[in-house]
CSV table of N, CA, C and O in Angstrom, one decimal:
chain,number,residue,atom,x,y,z
A,1,MET,N,-18.6,4.7,52.0
A,1,MET,CA,-19.1,5.9,51.5
A,1,MET,C,-18.0,7.0,51.4
A,1,MET,O,-17.9,7.7,50.5
A,2,LYS,N,-17.1,7.0,52.4
A,2,LYS,CA,-16.1,8.0,52.5
A,2,LYS,C,-15.1,7.7,51.3
A,2,LYS,O,-14.6,8.6,50.7
A,3,LEU,N,-14.9,6.4,51.0
A,3,LEU,CA,-14.0,6.1,49.9
A,3,LEU,C,-14.5,6.6,48.5
A,3,LEU,O,-13.8,7.1,47.7
A,4,ILE,N,-15.8,6.5,48.3
A,4,ILE,CA,-16.4,7.0,47.1
A,4,ILE,C,-16.3,8.5,47.0
A,4,ILE,O,-16.0,9.0,46.0
A,5,ALA,N,-16.6,9.2,48.1
A,5,ALA,CA,-16.5,10.6,48.1
A,5,ALA,C,-15.0,11.1,47.9
A,5,ALA,O,-14.8,12.0,47.1
A,6,LEU,N,-14.1,10.3,48.4
A,6,LEU,CA,-12.7,10.7,48.2
A,6,LEU,C,-12.3,10.4,46.7
A,6,LEU,O,-11.5,11.2,46.1
A,7,ALA,N,-12.7,9.3,46.2
A,7,ALA,CA,-12.4,9.0,44.8
A,7,ALA,C,-13.1,10.1,43.9
A,7,ALA,O,-12.4,10.5,42.9
A,8,ALA,N,-14.3,10.5,44.1
A,8,ALA,CA,-14.9,11.5,43.3
A,8,ALA,C,-14.2,12.9,43.4
A,8,ALA,O,-14.0,13.6,42.4
A,9,ALA,N,-13.7,13.2,44.6
A,9,ALA,CA,-13.0,14.5,44.8
A,9,ALA,C,-11.7,14.5,44.1
A,9,ALA,O,-11.3,15.4,43.5
A,10,SER,N,-11.0,13.3,44.1
A,10,SER,CA,-9.7,13.2,43.4
A,10,SER,C,-10.0,13.3,41.9
A,10,SER,O,-9.1,13.9,41.1
A,11,PHE,N,-11.0,12.7,41.4
A,11,PHE,CA,-11.4,12.8,40.0
A,11,PHE,C,-11.6,14.2,39.5
A,11,PHE,O,-11.1,14.6,38.5
A,12,VAL,N,-12.4,14.9,40.3
A,12,VAL,CA,-12.7,16.3,40.0
A,12,VAL,C,-11.4,17.1,40.0
A,12,VAL,O,-11.2,18.0,39.1
A,13,ALA,N,-10.5,16.9,40.9
A,13,ALA,CA,-9.2,17.6,41.0
A,13,ALA,C,-8.4,17.4,39.7
A,13,ALA,O,-7.7,18.3,39.2
A,14,PHE,N,-8.3,16.1,39.2
A,14,PHE,CA,-7.5,15.8,38.1
A,14,PHE,C,-8.2,16.1,36.8
A,14,PHE,O,-7.6,16.1,35.7
A,15,ALA,N,-9.5,16.3,36.7
A,15,ALA,CA,-10.3,16.5,35.5
A,15,ALA,C,-10.2,17.9,35.1
A,15,ALA,O,-10.6,18.3,34.0
A,16,ALA,N,-9.7,18.8,35.9
A,16,ALA,CA,-9.6,20.2,35.5
A,16,ALA,C,-8.6,20.4,34.4
A,16,ALA,O,-7.6,19.7,34.3
A,17,PRO,N,-8.8,21.4,33.5
A,17,PRO,CA,-7.9,21.5,32.4
A,17,PRO,C,-6.5,22.0,32.9
A,17,PRO,O,-6.4,22.7,33.8
A,18,ALA,N,-5.5,21.6,32.2
A,18,ALA,CA,-4.1,21.9,32.6
A,18,ALA,C,-3.8,23.4,32.2
A,18,ALA,O,-4.3,23.9,31.2
A,19,MET,N,-3.0,24.0,33.0
A,19,MET,CA,-2.7,25.4,32.7
A,19,MET,C,-1.4,25.4,31.9
A,19,MET,O,-0.5,24.6,32.0
A,20,ALA,N,-1.3,26.4,30.9
A,20,ALA,CA,-0.2,26.5,30.1
A,20,ALA,C,1.0,26.9,30.9
A,20,ALA,O,0.9,27.8,31.7
A,21,GLN,N,2.2,26.3,30.6
A,21,GLN,CA,3.4,26.7,31.3
A,21,GLN,C,4.1,27.8,30.5
A,21,GLN,O,4.3,27.6,29.3
A,22,THR,N,4.5,28.8,31.2
A,22,THR,CA,5.2,29.9,30.5
A,22,THR,C,6.6,30.1,31.0
A,22,THR,O,7.3,31.1,30.6
A,23,ALA,N,7.1,29.2,31.8
A,23,ALA,CA,8.5,29.3,32.3
A,23,ALA,C,9.5,29.2,31.2
A,23,ALA,O,9.3,28.3,30.3
A,24,PRO,N,10.5,30.0,31.1
A,24,PRO,CA,11.5,29.8,30.1
A,24,PRO,C,12.3,28.5,30.3
A,24,PRO,O,12.4,28.0,31.4
A,25,ALA,N,12.9,28.0,29.1
A,25,ALA,CA,13.6,26.8,29.2
A,25,ALA,C,14.9,27.0,30.0
A,25,ALA,O,15.5,28.1,29.8
A,26,PRO,N,15.4,26.1,30.8
A,26,PRO,CA,16.7,26.2,31.4
A,26,PRO,C,17.8,26.4,30.4
A,26,PRO,O,17.7,25.9,29.3
A,27,ALA,N,18.9,27.1,30.8
A,27,ALA,CA,20.0,27.4,29.9
A,27,ALA,C,20.6,26.1,29.4
A,27,ALA,O,21.1,26.1,28.2
A,28,ASP,N,20.7,25.0,30.2
A,28,ASP,CA,21.4,23.8,29.7
A,28,ASP,C,20.6,23.1,28.6
A,28,ASP,O,21.1,22.2,27.9
A,29,GLU,N,19.3,23.3,28.5
A,29,GLU,CA,18.4,22.6,27.5
A,29,GLU,C,18.2,23.4,26.2
A,29,GLU,O,17.6,23.0,25.3
A,30,VAL,N,18.8,24.6,26.1
A,30,VAL,CA,18.6,25.4,24.9
A,30,VAL,C,19.4,24.9,23.8
A,30,VAL,O,20.6,24.7,24.0
A,31,GLN,N,18.8,24.6,22.7
A,31,GLN,CA,19.5,24.1,21.5
A,31,GLN,C,20.2,25.2,20.8
A,31,GLN,O,19.6,26.2,20.5
A,32,THR,N,21.4,25.0,20.4
A,32,THR,CA,22.1,26.1,19.6
A,32,THR,C,21.9,25.9,18.1
A,32,THR,O,22.0,26.8,17.4
A,33,VAL,N,21.7,24.6,17.7
A,33,VAL,CA,21.4,24.4,16.3
A,33,VAL,C,20.0,23.8,16.2
A,33,VAL,O,19.7,22.8,16.7
A,34,ASP,N,19.1,24.5,15.5
A,34,ASP,CA,17.8,24.1,15.3
A,34,ASP,C,17.7,23.3,14.0
A,34,ASP,O,18.3,23.6,13.0
A,35,ASP,N,16.9,22.2,14.1
A,35,ASP,CA,16.6,21.4,12.9
A,35,ASP,C,15.7,22.3,12.0
A,35,ASP,O,14.9,23.1,12.5
A,36,PRO,N,15.7,22.1,10.7
A,36,PRO,CA,14.8,22.9,9.9
A,36,PRO,C,13.4,22.6,10.2
A,36,PRO,O,13.0,21.5,10.6
A,37,LYS,N,12.6,23.7,10.2
A,37,LYS,CA,11.2,23.6,10.5
A,37,LYS,C,10.5,22.7,9.4
A,37,LYS,O,10.7,23.0,8.2
A,38,GLY,N,9.8,21.7,9.8
A,38,GLY,CA,9.2,20.8,8.8
A,38,GLY,C,10.1,19.8,8.3
A,38,GLY,O,9.8,19.1,7.3
A,39,GLY,N,11.3,19.6,8.8
A,39,GLY,CA,12.2,18.6,8.4
A,39,GLY,C,13.0,19.0,7.2
A,39,GLY,O,13.1,20.2,6.9
A,40,TYR,N,13.4,18.1,6.4
A,40,TYR,CA,14.2,18.4,5.2
A,40,TYR,C,13.4,18.3,3.9
A,40,TYR,O,13.9,18.0,2.9
A,41,GLN,N,12.1,18.5,4.0
A,41,GLN,CA,11.3,18.4,2.9
A,41,GLN,C,11.3,19.7,2.1
A,41,GLN,O,11.7,20.7,2.7
A,42,PRO,N,11.0,19.7,0.8
A,42,PRO,CA,11.0,21.0,0.1
A,42,PRO,C,10.0,22.0,0.6
A,42,PRO,O,9.0,21.7,1.2
A,43,ALA,N,10.4,23.3,0.5
A,43,ALA,CA,9.5,24.3,1.0
A,43,ALA,C,8.2,24.5,0.2
A,43,ALA,O,7.2,24.9,0.8
A,44,ALA,N,8.2,24.2,-1.1
A,44,ALA,CA,7.0,24.3,-1.9
A,44,ALA,C,6.9,23.0,-2.7
A,44,ALA,O,7.9,22.3,-3.0
A,45,PRO,N,5.7,22.6,-3.1
A,45,PRO,CA,5.5,21.4,-3.9
A,45,PRO,C,6.1,21.6,-5.2
A,45,PRO,O,6.3,22.7,-5.8
A,46,LEU,N,6.5,20.4,-5.8
A,46,LEU,CA,7.2,20.5,-7.1
A,46,LEU,C,6.2,21.0,-8.2
A,46,LEU,O,6.6,21.8,-9.1
A,47,PHE,N,5.0,20.5,-8.2
A,47,PHE,CA,4.0,20.9,-9.2
A,47,PHE,C,2.8,21.6,-8.5
A,47,PHE,O,2.5,21.3,-7.4
A,48,SER,N,2.2,22.6,-9.1
A,48,SER,CA,1.1,23.3,-8.5
A,48,SER,C,-0.2,22.4,-8.7
A,48,SER,O,-1.1,22.6,-8.0
A,49,ALA,N,-0.2,21.6,-9.7
A,49,ALA,CA,-1.4,20.7,-10.0
A,49,ALA,C,-0.9,19.4,-10.6
A,49,ALA,O,0.2,19.3,-11.1
A,50,PRO,N,-1.6,18.3,-10.4
A,50,PRO,CA,-1.2,17.1,-11.1
A,50,PRO,C,-1.1,17.2,-12.6
A,50,PRO,O,-1.8,18.0,-13.1
A,51,PRO,N,-0.3,16.4,-13.2
A,51,PRO,CA,-0.3,16.5,-14.7
A,51,PRO,C,-1.6,16.1,-15.4
A,51,PRO,O,-2.4,15.3,-14.8
A,52,ALA,N,-1.8,16.7,-16.5
A,52,ALA,CA,-3.1,16.4,-17.2
A,52,ALA,C,-3.1,15.0,-17.7
A,52,ALA,O,-2.1,14.4,-18.0
A,53,PRO,N,-4.3,14.4,-17.8
A,53,PRO,CA,-4.4,13.0,-18.3
A,53,PRO,C,-3.8,13.0,-19.7
A,53,PRO,O,-4.1,13.8,-20.6
A,54,GLY,N,-3.0,11.9,-20.0
A,54,GLY,CA,-2.4,11.8,-21.3
A,54,GLY,C,-1.1,12.5,-21.5
A,54,GLY,O,-0.5,12.3,-22.5
A,55,ALA,N,-0.7,13.4,-20.6
A,55,ALA,CA,0.5,14.1,-20.7
A,55,ALA,C,1.7,13.2,-20.4
A,55,ALA,O,1.6,12.3,-19.6
A,56,GLN,N,2.8,13.3,-21.2
A,56,GLN,CA,4.0,12.5,-21.0
A,56,GLN,C,4.8,13.0,-19.8
A,56,GLN,O,5.2,14.2,-19.8
A,57,VAL,N,5.0,12.2,-18.8
A,57,VAL,CA,5.8,12.6,-17.6
A,57,VAL,C,7.1,11.9,-17.8
A,57,VAL,O,7.3,10.7,-18.0
A,58,ILE,N,8.2,12.7,-17.7
A,58,ILE,CA,9.6,12.2,-17.8
A,58,ILE,C,10.3,12.4,-16.4
A,58,ILE,O,10.3,13.5,-15.9
A,59,PHE,N,10.8,11.3,-15.9
A,59,PHE,CA,11.5,11.3,-14.7
A,59,PHE,C,13.0,11.4,-15.0
A,59,PHE,O,13.6,10.6,-15.7
A,60,VAL,N,13.7,12.4,-14.4
A,60,VAL,CA,15.1,12.7,-14.6
A,60,VAL,C,15.8,12.5,-13.3
A,60,VAL,O,15.4,13.2,-12.3
A,61,PRO,N,16.9,11.7,-13.2
A,61,PRO,CA,17.5,11.6,-11.9
A,61,PRO,C,18.2,12.9,-11.5
A,61,PRO,O,18.6,13.7,-12.4
A,62,ASN,N,18.3,13.1,-10.2
A,62,ASN,CA,19.0,14.3,-9.7
A,62,ASN,C,20.5,14.2,-9.9
A,62,ASN,O,21.1,13.2,-9.8
A,63,THR,N,21.1,15.3,-10.3
A,63,THR,CA,22.5,15.3,-10.6
A,63,THR,C,23.4,15.6,-9.3
A,63,THR,O,24.6,15.5,-9.4
A,64,GLN,N,22.7,16.0,-8.2
A,64,GLN,CA,23.4,16.3,-7.0
A,64,GLN,C,23.8,15.0,-6.3
A,64,GLN,O,23.1,14.0,-6.3
A,65,THR,N,24.9,15.1,-5.5
A,65,THR,CA,25.3,14.0,-4.7
A,65,THR,C,24.5,14.0,-3.4
A,65,THR,O,23.9,15.1,-3.1
A,66,PRO,N,24.4,12.9,-2.7
A,66,PRO,CA,23.6,13.0,-1.4
A,66,PRO,C,24.1,14.0,-0.5
A,66,PRO,O,23.3,14.7,0.2
A,67,THR,N,25.4,14.3,-0.4
A,67,THR,CA,25.9,15.3,0.5
A,67,THR,C,25.4,16.7,0.1
A,67,THR,O,25.2,17.6,0.9
A,68,GLN,N,25.4,16.9,-1.3
A,68,GLN,CA,24.9,18.2,-1.8
A,68,GLN,C,23.4,18.4,-1.6
A,68,GLN,O,22.9,19.5,-1.2
A,69,ALA,N,22.6,17.3,-1.8
A,69,ALA,CA,21.2,17.4,-1.7
A,69,ALA,C,20.7,17.5,-0.2
A,69,ALA,O,19.8,18.2,0.1
A,70,TYR,N,21.4,16.8,0.7
A,70,TYR,CA,21.0,16.8,2.1
A,70,TYR,C,22.3,17.1,2.9
A,70,TYR,O,22.9,16.2,3.5
A,71,PRO,N,22.7,18.4,3.0
A,71,PRO,CA,23.9,18.7,3.7
A,71,PRO,C,23.8,18.5,5.2
A,71,PRO,O,22.7,18.7,5.8
A,72,PRO,N,24.8,18.0,5.8
A,72,PRO,CA,24.7,17.8,7.3
A,72,PRO,C,24.7,19.1,8.0
A,72,PRO,O,25.2,20.1,7.6
A,73,PRO,N,24.0,19.1,9.2
A,73,PRO,CA,24.0,20.3,10.0
A,73,PRO,C,25.3,20.7,10.5
A,73,PRO,O,26.2,19.8,10.7
A,74,PRO,N,25.6,22.0,10.8
A,74,PRO,CA,26.9,22.4,11.3
A,74,PRO,C,27.1,21.8,12.7
A,74,PRO,O,26.2,21.6,13.4
A,75,ALA,N,28.4,21.5,13.0
A,75,ALA,CA,28.7,21.0,14.3
A,75,ALA,C,28.5,22.0,15.4
A,75,ALA,O,28.7,23.2,15.2
A,76,GLN,N,28.1,21.5,16.6
A,76,GLN,CA,27.9,22.4,17.8
A,76,GLN,C,29.2,22.5,18.5
A,76,GLN,O,30.1,21.7,18.3
A,77,ALA,N,29.4,23.6,19.3
A,77,ALA,CA,30.6,23.8,20.0
A,77,ALA,C,30.7,22.7,21.1
A,77,ALA,O,31.8,22.1,21.3
A,78,THR,N,29.7,22.3,21.8
A,78,THR,CA,29.7,21.3,22.8
A,78,THR,C,28.4,20.5,22.6
A,78,THR,O,27.4,21.0,22.2
A,79,TYR,N,28.4,19.2,23.0
A,79,TYR,CA,27.2,18.4,23.0
A,79,TYR,C,27.0,17.9,24.5
A,79,TYR,O,27.8,17.3,25.1
A,80,PRO,N,25.8,18.3,25.0
A,80,PRO,CA,25.5,17.8,26.4
A,80,PRO,C,25.2,16.3,26.5
A,80,PRO,O,25.0,15.7,25.4
A,81,ILE,N,25.3,15.8,27.7
A,81,ILE,CA,24.9,14.4,27.9
A,81,ILE,C,23.4,14.2,27.6
A,81,ILE,O,22.6,15.0,28.0
A,82,CYS,N,23.1,13.1,26.9
A,82,CYS,CA,21.7,12.8,26.6
A,82,CYS,C,20.9,12.6,27.8
A,82,CYS,O,21.3,11.9,28.8
A,83,LYS,N,19.7,13.1,27.9
A,83,LYS,CA,18.7,12.8,29.0
A,83,LYS,C,17.9,11.6,28.5
A,83,LYS,O,18.0,11.1,27.4
A,84,LYS,N,17.0,11.2,29.4
A,84,LYS,CA,16.1,10.0,29.1
A,84,LYS,C,15.3,10.4,27.9
A,84,LYS,O,14.7,11.4,27.8
A,85,ASN,N,15.2,9.4,26.9
A,85,ASN,CA,14.5,9.5,25.7
A,85,ASN,C,14.9,10.7,24.8
A,85,ASN,O,14.2,11.2,23.9
A,86,GLN,N,16.1,11.2,24.9
A,86,GLN,CA,16.7,12.2,24.1
A,86,GLN,C,17.8,11.5,23.2
A,86,GLN,O,18.7,10.9,23.8
A,87,TYR,N,17.8,11.8,21.9
A,87,TYR,CA,18.7,11.1,21.0
A,87,TYR,C,19.4,12.1,20.1
A,87,TYR,O,20.4,11.7,19.5
A,88,ASP,N,18.9,13.3,19.9
A,88,ASP,CA,19.4,14.2,19.0
A,88,ASP,C,20.2,15.3,19.7
A,88,ASP,O,19.8,15.8,20.8
A,89,ASN,N,21.3,15.8,19.1
A,89,ASN,CA,22.1,17.0,19.6
A,89,ASN,C,22.6,16.7,21.0
A,89,ASN,O,22.7,17.6,21.8
A,90,CYS,N,23.0,15.5,21.2
A,90,CYS,CA,23.6,15.1,22.5
A,90,CYS,C,24.6,14.0,22.4
A,90,CYS,O,24.6,13.4,21.3
A,91,ARG,N,25.3,13.6,23.4
A,91,ARG,CA,26.2,12.5,23.3
A,91,ARG,C,25.8,11.5,24.4
A,91,ARG,O,25.3,11.8,25.4
A,92,GLN,N,26.1,10.2,24.1
A,92,GLN,CA,25.7,9.1,25.0
A,92,GLN,C,26.6,9.1,26.2
A,92,GLN,O,27.8,9.5,26.1
A,93,ARG,N,26.1,8.6,27.3
A,93,ARG,CA,26.9,8.5,28.5
A,93,ARG,C,27.9,7.4,28.4
A,93,ARG,O,27.8,6.4,27.7
A,94,GLY,N,29.0,7.5,29.1
A,94,GLY,CA,30.1,6.5,29.2
A,94,GLY,C,31.0,6.5,27.9
A,94,GLY,O,30.8,7.3,27.0
A,95,GLY,N,31.9,5.6,27.9
A,95,GLY,CA,32.8,5.4,26.8
A,95,GLY,C,33.2,6.6,26.1
A,95,GLY,O,33.6,7.0,25.2
C-alpha cells in the first residue's frame, strides 16, 4: 500500500506543468551570427495565386551562380568547441 501511495505522489509531482525559464543564456553560448529566420527560403511567395487554367507557364533558369543565390554566412571571430548534439557554429574536438 505504501508503494502505491508513493508512486501516486511521485506521479502528481511530475504531472504539474513546467514553469517557463527566464534565465539569460550564458555568455559562452550566445551566437554572434544568427541564421536567417525561416532558413534561406524566399521572404514572399513567387506568385500571389496559382496560374489560371490553360495559361502558358514558362520556366526560365536562374542566371545567378549558386554562390550568388545562396551566399555563405560571414565568418565568426572564434568558434567554440561543439557541445553534445551541436553541429552548427562550432568546431569539432581534437585534431
